[in-house]
XYZ file of C-alpha atoms in Angstrom:
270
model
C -31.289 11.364 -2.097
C -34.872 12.372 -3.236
C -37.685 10.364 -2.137
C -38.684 7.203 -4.532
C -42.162 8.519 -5.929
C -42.487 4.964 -8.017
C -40.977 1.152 -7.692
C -37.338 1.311 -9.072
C -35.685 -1.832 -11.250
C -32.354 -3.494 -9.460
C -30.398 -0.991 -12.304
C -32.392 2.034 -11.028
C -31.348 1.680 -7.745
C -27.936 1.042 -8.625
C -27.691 4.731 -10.740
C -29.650 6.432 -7.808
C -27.012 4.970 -4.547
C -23.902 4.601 -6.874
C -23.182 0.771 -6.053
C -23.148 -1.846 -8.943
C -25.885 -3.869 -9.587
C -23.626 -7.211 -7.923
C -23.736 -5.226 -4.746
C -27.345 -4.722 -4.696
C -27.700 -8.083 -5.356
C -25.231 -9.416 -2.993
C -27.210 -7.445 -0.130
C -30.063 -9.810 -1.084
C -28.275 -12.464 -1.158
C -27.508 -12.048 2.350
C -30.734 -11.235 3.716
C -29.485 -6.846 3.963
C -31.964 -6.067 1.312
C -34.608 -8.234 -0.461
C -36.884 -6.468 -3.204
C -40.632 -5.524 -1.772
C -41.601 -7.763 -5.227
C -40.863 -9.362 -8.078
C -42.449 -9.049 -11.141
C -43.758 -11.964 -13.380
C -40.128 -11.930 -15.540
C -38.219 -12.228 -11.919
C -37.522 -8.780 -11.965
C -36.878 -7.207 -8.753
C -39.012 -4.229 -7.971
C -37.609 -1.552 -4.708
C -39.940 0.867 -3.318
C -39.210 4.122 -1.194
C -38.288 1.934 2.015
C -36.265 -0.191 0.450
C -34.189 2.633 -0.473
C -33.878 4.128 2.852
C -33.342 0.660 4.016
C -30.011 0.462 1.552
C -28.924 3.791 2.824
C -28.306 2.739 6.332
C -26.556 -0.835 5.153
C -24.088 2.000 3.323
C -23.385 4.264 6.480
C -22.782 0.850 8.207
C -20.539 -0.344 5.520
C -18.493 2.754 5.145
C -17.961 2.661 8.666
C -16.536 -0.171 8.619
C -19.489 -2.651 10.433
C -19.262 -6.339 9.445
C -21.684 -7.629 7.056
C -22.469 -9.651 9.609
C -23.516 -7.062 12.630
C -25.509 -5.366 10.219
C -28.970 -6.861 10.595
C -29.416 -6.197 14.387
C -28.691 -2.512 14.236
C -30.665 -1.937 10.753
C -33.813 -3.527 11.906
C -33.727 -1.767 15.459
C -34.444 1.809 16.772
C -32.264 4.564 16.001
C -30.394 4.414 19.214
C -29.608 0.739 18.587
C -28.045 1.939 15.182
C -26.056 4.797 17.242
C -25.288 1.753 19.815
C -23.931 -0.338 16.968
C -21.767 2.415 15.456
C -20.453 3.481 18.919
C -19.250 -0.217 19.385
C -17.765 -0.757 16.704
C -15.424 2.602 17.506
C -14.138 0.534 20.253
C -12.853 -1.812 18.322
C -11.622 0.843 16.422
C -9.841 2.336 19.762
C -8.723 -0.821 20.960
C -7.054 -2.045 17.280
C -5.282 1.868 17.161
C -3.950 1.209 21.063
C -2.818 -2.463 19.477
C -1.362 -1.022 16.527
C 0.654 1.604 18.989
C 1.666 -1.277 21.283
C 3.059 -3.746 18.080
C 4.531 0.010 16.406
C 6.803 -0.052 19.340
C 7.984 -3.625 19.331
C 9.183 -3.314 15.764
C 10.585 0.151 16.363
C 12.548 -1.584 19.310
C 13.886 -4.436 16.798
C 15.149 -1.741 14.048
C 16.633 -0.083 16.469
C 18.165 -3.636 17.857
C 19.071 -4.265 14.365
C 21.009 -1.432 13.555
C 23.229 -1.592 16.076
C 24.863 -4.547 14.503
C 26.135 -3.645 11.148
C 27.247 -7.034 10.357
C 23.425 -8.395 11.036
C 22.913 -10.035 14.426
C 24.115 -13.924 15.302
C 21.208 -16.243 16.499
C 21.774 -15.206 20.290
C 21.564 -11.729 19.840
C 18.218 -12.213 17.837
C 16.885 -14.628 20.766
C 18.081 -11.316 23.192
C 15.813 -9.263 21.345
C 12.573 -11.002 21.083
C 13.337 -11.276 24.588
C 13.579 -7.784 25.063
C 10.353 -7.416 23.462
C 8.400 -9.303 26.386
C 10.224 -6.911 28.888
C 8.519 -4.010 27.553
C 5.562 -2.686 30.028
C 2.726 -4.104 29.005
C 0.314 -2.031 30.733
C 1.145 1.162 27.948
C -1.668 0.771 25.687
C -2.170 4.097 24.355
C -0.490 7.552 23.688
C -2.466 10.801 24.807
C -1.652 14.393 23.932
C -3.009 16.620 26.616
C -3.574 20.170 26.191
C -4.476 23.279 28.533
C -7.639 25.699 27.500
C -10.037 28.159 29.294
C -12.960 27.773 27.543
C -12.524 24.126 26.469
C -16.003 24.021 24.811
C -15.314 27.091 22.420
C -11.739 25.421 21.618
C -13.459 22.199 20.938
C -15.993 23.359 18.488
C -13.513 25.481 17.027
C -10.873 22.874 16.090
C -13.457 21.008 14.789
C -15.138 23.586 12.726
C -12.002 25.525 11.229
C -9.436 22.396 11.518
C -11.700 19.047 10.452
C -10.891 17.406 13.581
C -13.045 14.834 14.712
C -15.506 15.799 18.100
C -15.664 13.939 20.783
C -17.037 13.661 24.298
C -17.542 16.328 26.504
C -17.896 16.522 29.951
C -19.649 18.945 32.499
C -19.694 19.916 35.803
C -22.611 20.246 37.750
C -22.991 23.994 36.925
C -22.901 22.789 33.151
C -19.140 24.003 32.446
C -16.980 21.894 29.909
C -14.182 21.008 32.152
C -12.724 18.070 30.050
C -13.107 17.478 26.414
C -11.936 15.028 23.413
C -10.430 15.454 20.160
C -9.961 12.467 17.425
C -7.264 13.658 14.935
C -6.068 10.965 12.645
C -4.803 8.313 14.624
C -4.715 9.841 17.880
C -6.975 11.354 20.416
C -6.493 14.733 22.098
C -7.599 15.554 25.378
C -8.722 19.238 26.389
C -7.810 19.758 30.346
C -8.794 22.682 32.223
C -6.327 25.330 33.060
C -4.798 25.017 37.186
C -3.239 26.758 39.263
C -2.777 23.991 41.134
C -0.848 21.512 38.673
C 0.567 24.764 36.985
C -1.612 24.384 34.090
C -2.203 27.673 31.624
C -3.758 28.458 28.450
C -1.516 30.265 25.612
C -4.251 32.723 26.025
C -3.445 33.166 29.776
C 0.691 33.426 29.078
C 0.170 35.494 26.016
C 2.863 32.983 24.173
C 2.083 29.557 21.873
C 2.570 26.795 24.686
C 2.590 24.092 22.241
C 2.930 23.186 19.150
C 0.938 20.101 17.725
C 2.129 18.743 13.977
C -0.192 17.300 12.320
C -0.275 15.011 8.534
C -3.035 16.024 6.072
C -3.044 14.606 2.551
C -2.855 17.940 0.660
C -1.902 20.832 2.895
C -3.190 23.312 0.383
C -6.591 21.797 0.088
C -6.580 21.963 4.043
C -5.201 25.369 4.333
C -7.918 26.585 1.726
C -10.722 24.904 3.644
C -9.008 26.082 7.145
C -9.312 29.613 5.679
C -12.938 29.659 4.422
C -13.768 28.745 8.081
C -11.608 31.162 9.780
C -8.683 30.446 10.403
C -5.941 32.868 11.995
C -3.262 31.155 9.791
C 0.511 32.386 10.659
C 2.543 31.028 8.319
C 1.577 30.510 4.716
C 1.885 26.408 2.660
C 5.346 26.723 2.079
C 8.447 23.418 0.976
C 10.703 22.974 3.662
C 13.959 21.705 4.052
C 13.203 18.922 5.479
C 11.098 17.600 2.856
C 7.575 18.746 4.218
C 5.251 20.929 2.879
C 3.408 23.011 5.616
C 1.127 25.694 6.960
C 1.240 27.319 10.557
C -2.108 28.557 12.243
C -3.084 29.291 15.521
C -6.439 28.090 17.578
C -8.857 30.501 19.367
C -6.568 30.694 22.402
C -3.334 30.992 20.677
C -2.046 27.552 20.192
C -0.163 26.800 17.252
C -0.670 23.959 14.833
C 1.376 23.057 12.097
C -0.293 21.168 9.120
C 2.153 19.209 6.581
C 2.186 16.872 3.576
C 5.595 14.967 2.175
C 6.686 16.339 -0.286
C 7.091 14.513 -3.565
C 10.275 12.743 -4.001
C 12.101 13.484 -0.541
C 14.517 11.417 0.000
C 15.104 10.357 3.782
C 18.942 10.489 5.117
């Protein structure tokens, strides 16, 4: 947004950030945001740091960050707000490993469930919750691994042409990427190093696609477009399949293949 050049009214700074005017007011109600003045009538009055001020209670809000949390990172350093944000995404980890742990358990019961046509008695539904406790607690999250030479090129490559979400990576002491992290949706993908010694190899090293990652986008033609304008190597034009997906094939900068799909509108599951 510009910079504020004069005091704004509660309804200016409403049309300038896009929130109602209840929201600006809740903020002060709170203690997020109260006006630099008010004017004999009550009315609040905003200058140019209040405005900056309400611009990092948004990022925190969109991000998720209680209400709560919110004054300690917005009246600290910058680092304290990267600090805050970087906490809260693990909570965010921690609720997507829960979420993967309780997925499971209910996929067990369906799977309990259907095996009895006529509908379980009350000792085969106590056998099942008890099944539930035997599962191994100690699997908290699923990671997809995959093998690259240049890990840092691949990284900043799926980000750039694919949307995927960077993450950490790390160096050796000559400075070399030789592990790296990808956030796609709800899962994380780790970059490992090609080995001879684990029989690791990049598609680029075999000259063939040695995997094959699916992922869901909301509109695979909006992604393929935007995939396209970035560069890239697409394989396999959007297209309806069979199965009731929509989908585009492309490959990454060392030859592994992704495959981006959507439902399609009114498949039916058999």
């Amino acid at each position: 947004m510009r910079g504020v050049s004069e005091p704004l009214r509660i309804g200016d700074v409403a049309r300038r950030t896009g929130l109602t005017v209840r929201t600006v007011r809740y903020y002060e109600e709170v203690g997020l945001l109260p006006p630099s003045e008010r004017l004999a009538g009550g009315h609040r009055v905003y200058a140019e740091d209040d405005i900056r001020r309400l611009h990092r209670i948004n990022l925190l809000r969109h991000v998720g960050i209680p209400v709560a949390q919110i004054p300690e990172a917005l009246d600290g350093s910058v680092d304290q707000l990267a600090a805050a944000v970087e906490r809260h995404l693990a909570v965010l980890d921690e609720r997507l490993s829960a979420m993967g742990r309780l997925r499971e358990r209910v996929r067990a019961v369906g799977e309990s469930l259907r095996e009895q046509p006529d509908g379980p008695d009350e000792r085969e539904l106590v056998e099942v919750m008890e099944g539930l406790g035997e599962m191994d607690p100690n699997i908290t999250q699923r990671l997809t691994l995959l093998v690259y030479d240049d890990i840092e090129a691949v990284h900043d490559h799926l980000v750039t042409v694919f949307g995927f979400g960077p993450g950490h990576l790390s160096r050796d002491e000559a400075g070399r990427v030789v592990h790296g992290e990808l956030h796609i949706g709800d899962g994380v993908v780790w970059l490992h190093r090609s080995s001879e010694d684990h029989g690791l190899a990049s598609p680029a090293g075999l000259g063939v696609a040695t995997h094959c990652m699916a992922v869901m986008v909301d509109d695979v033609d909006a992604h393929h477009a935007r995939a396209v304008a970035a560069g890239a190597d697409v394989v396999g034009e959007p297209r309806n399949m069979d199965y009731g997906y929509r989908e585009y094939d492309a490959h990454d900068l060392e030859g592994g293949l992704w495959s981006f799909m959507s439902r399609q509108e009114g498949a039916v599951d058999e």
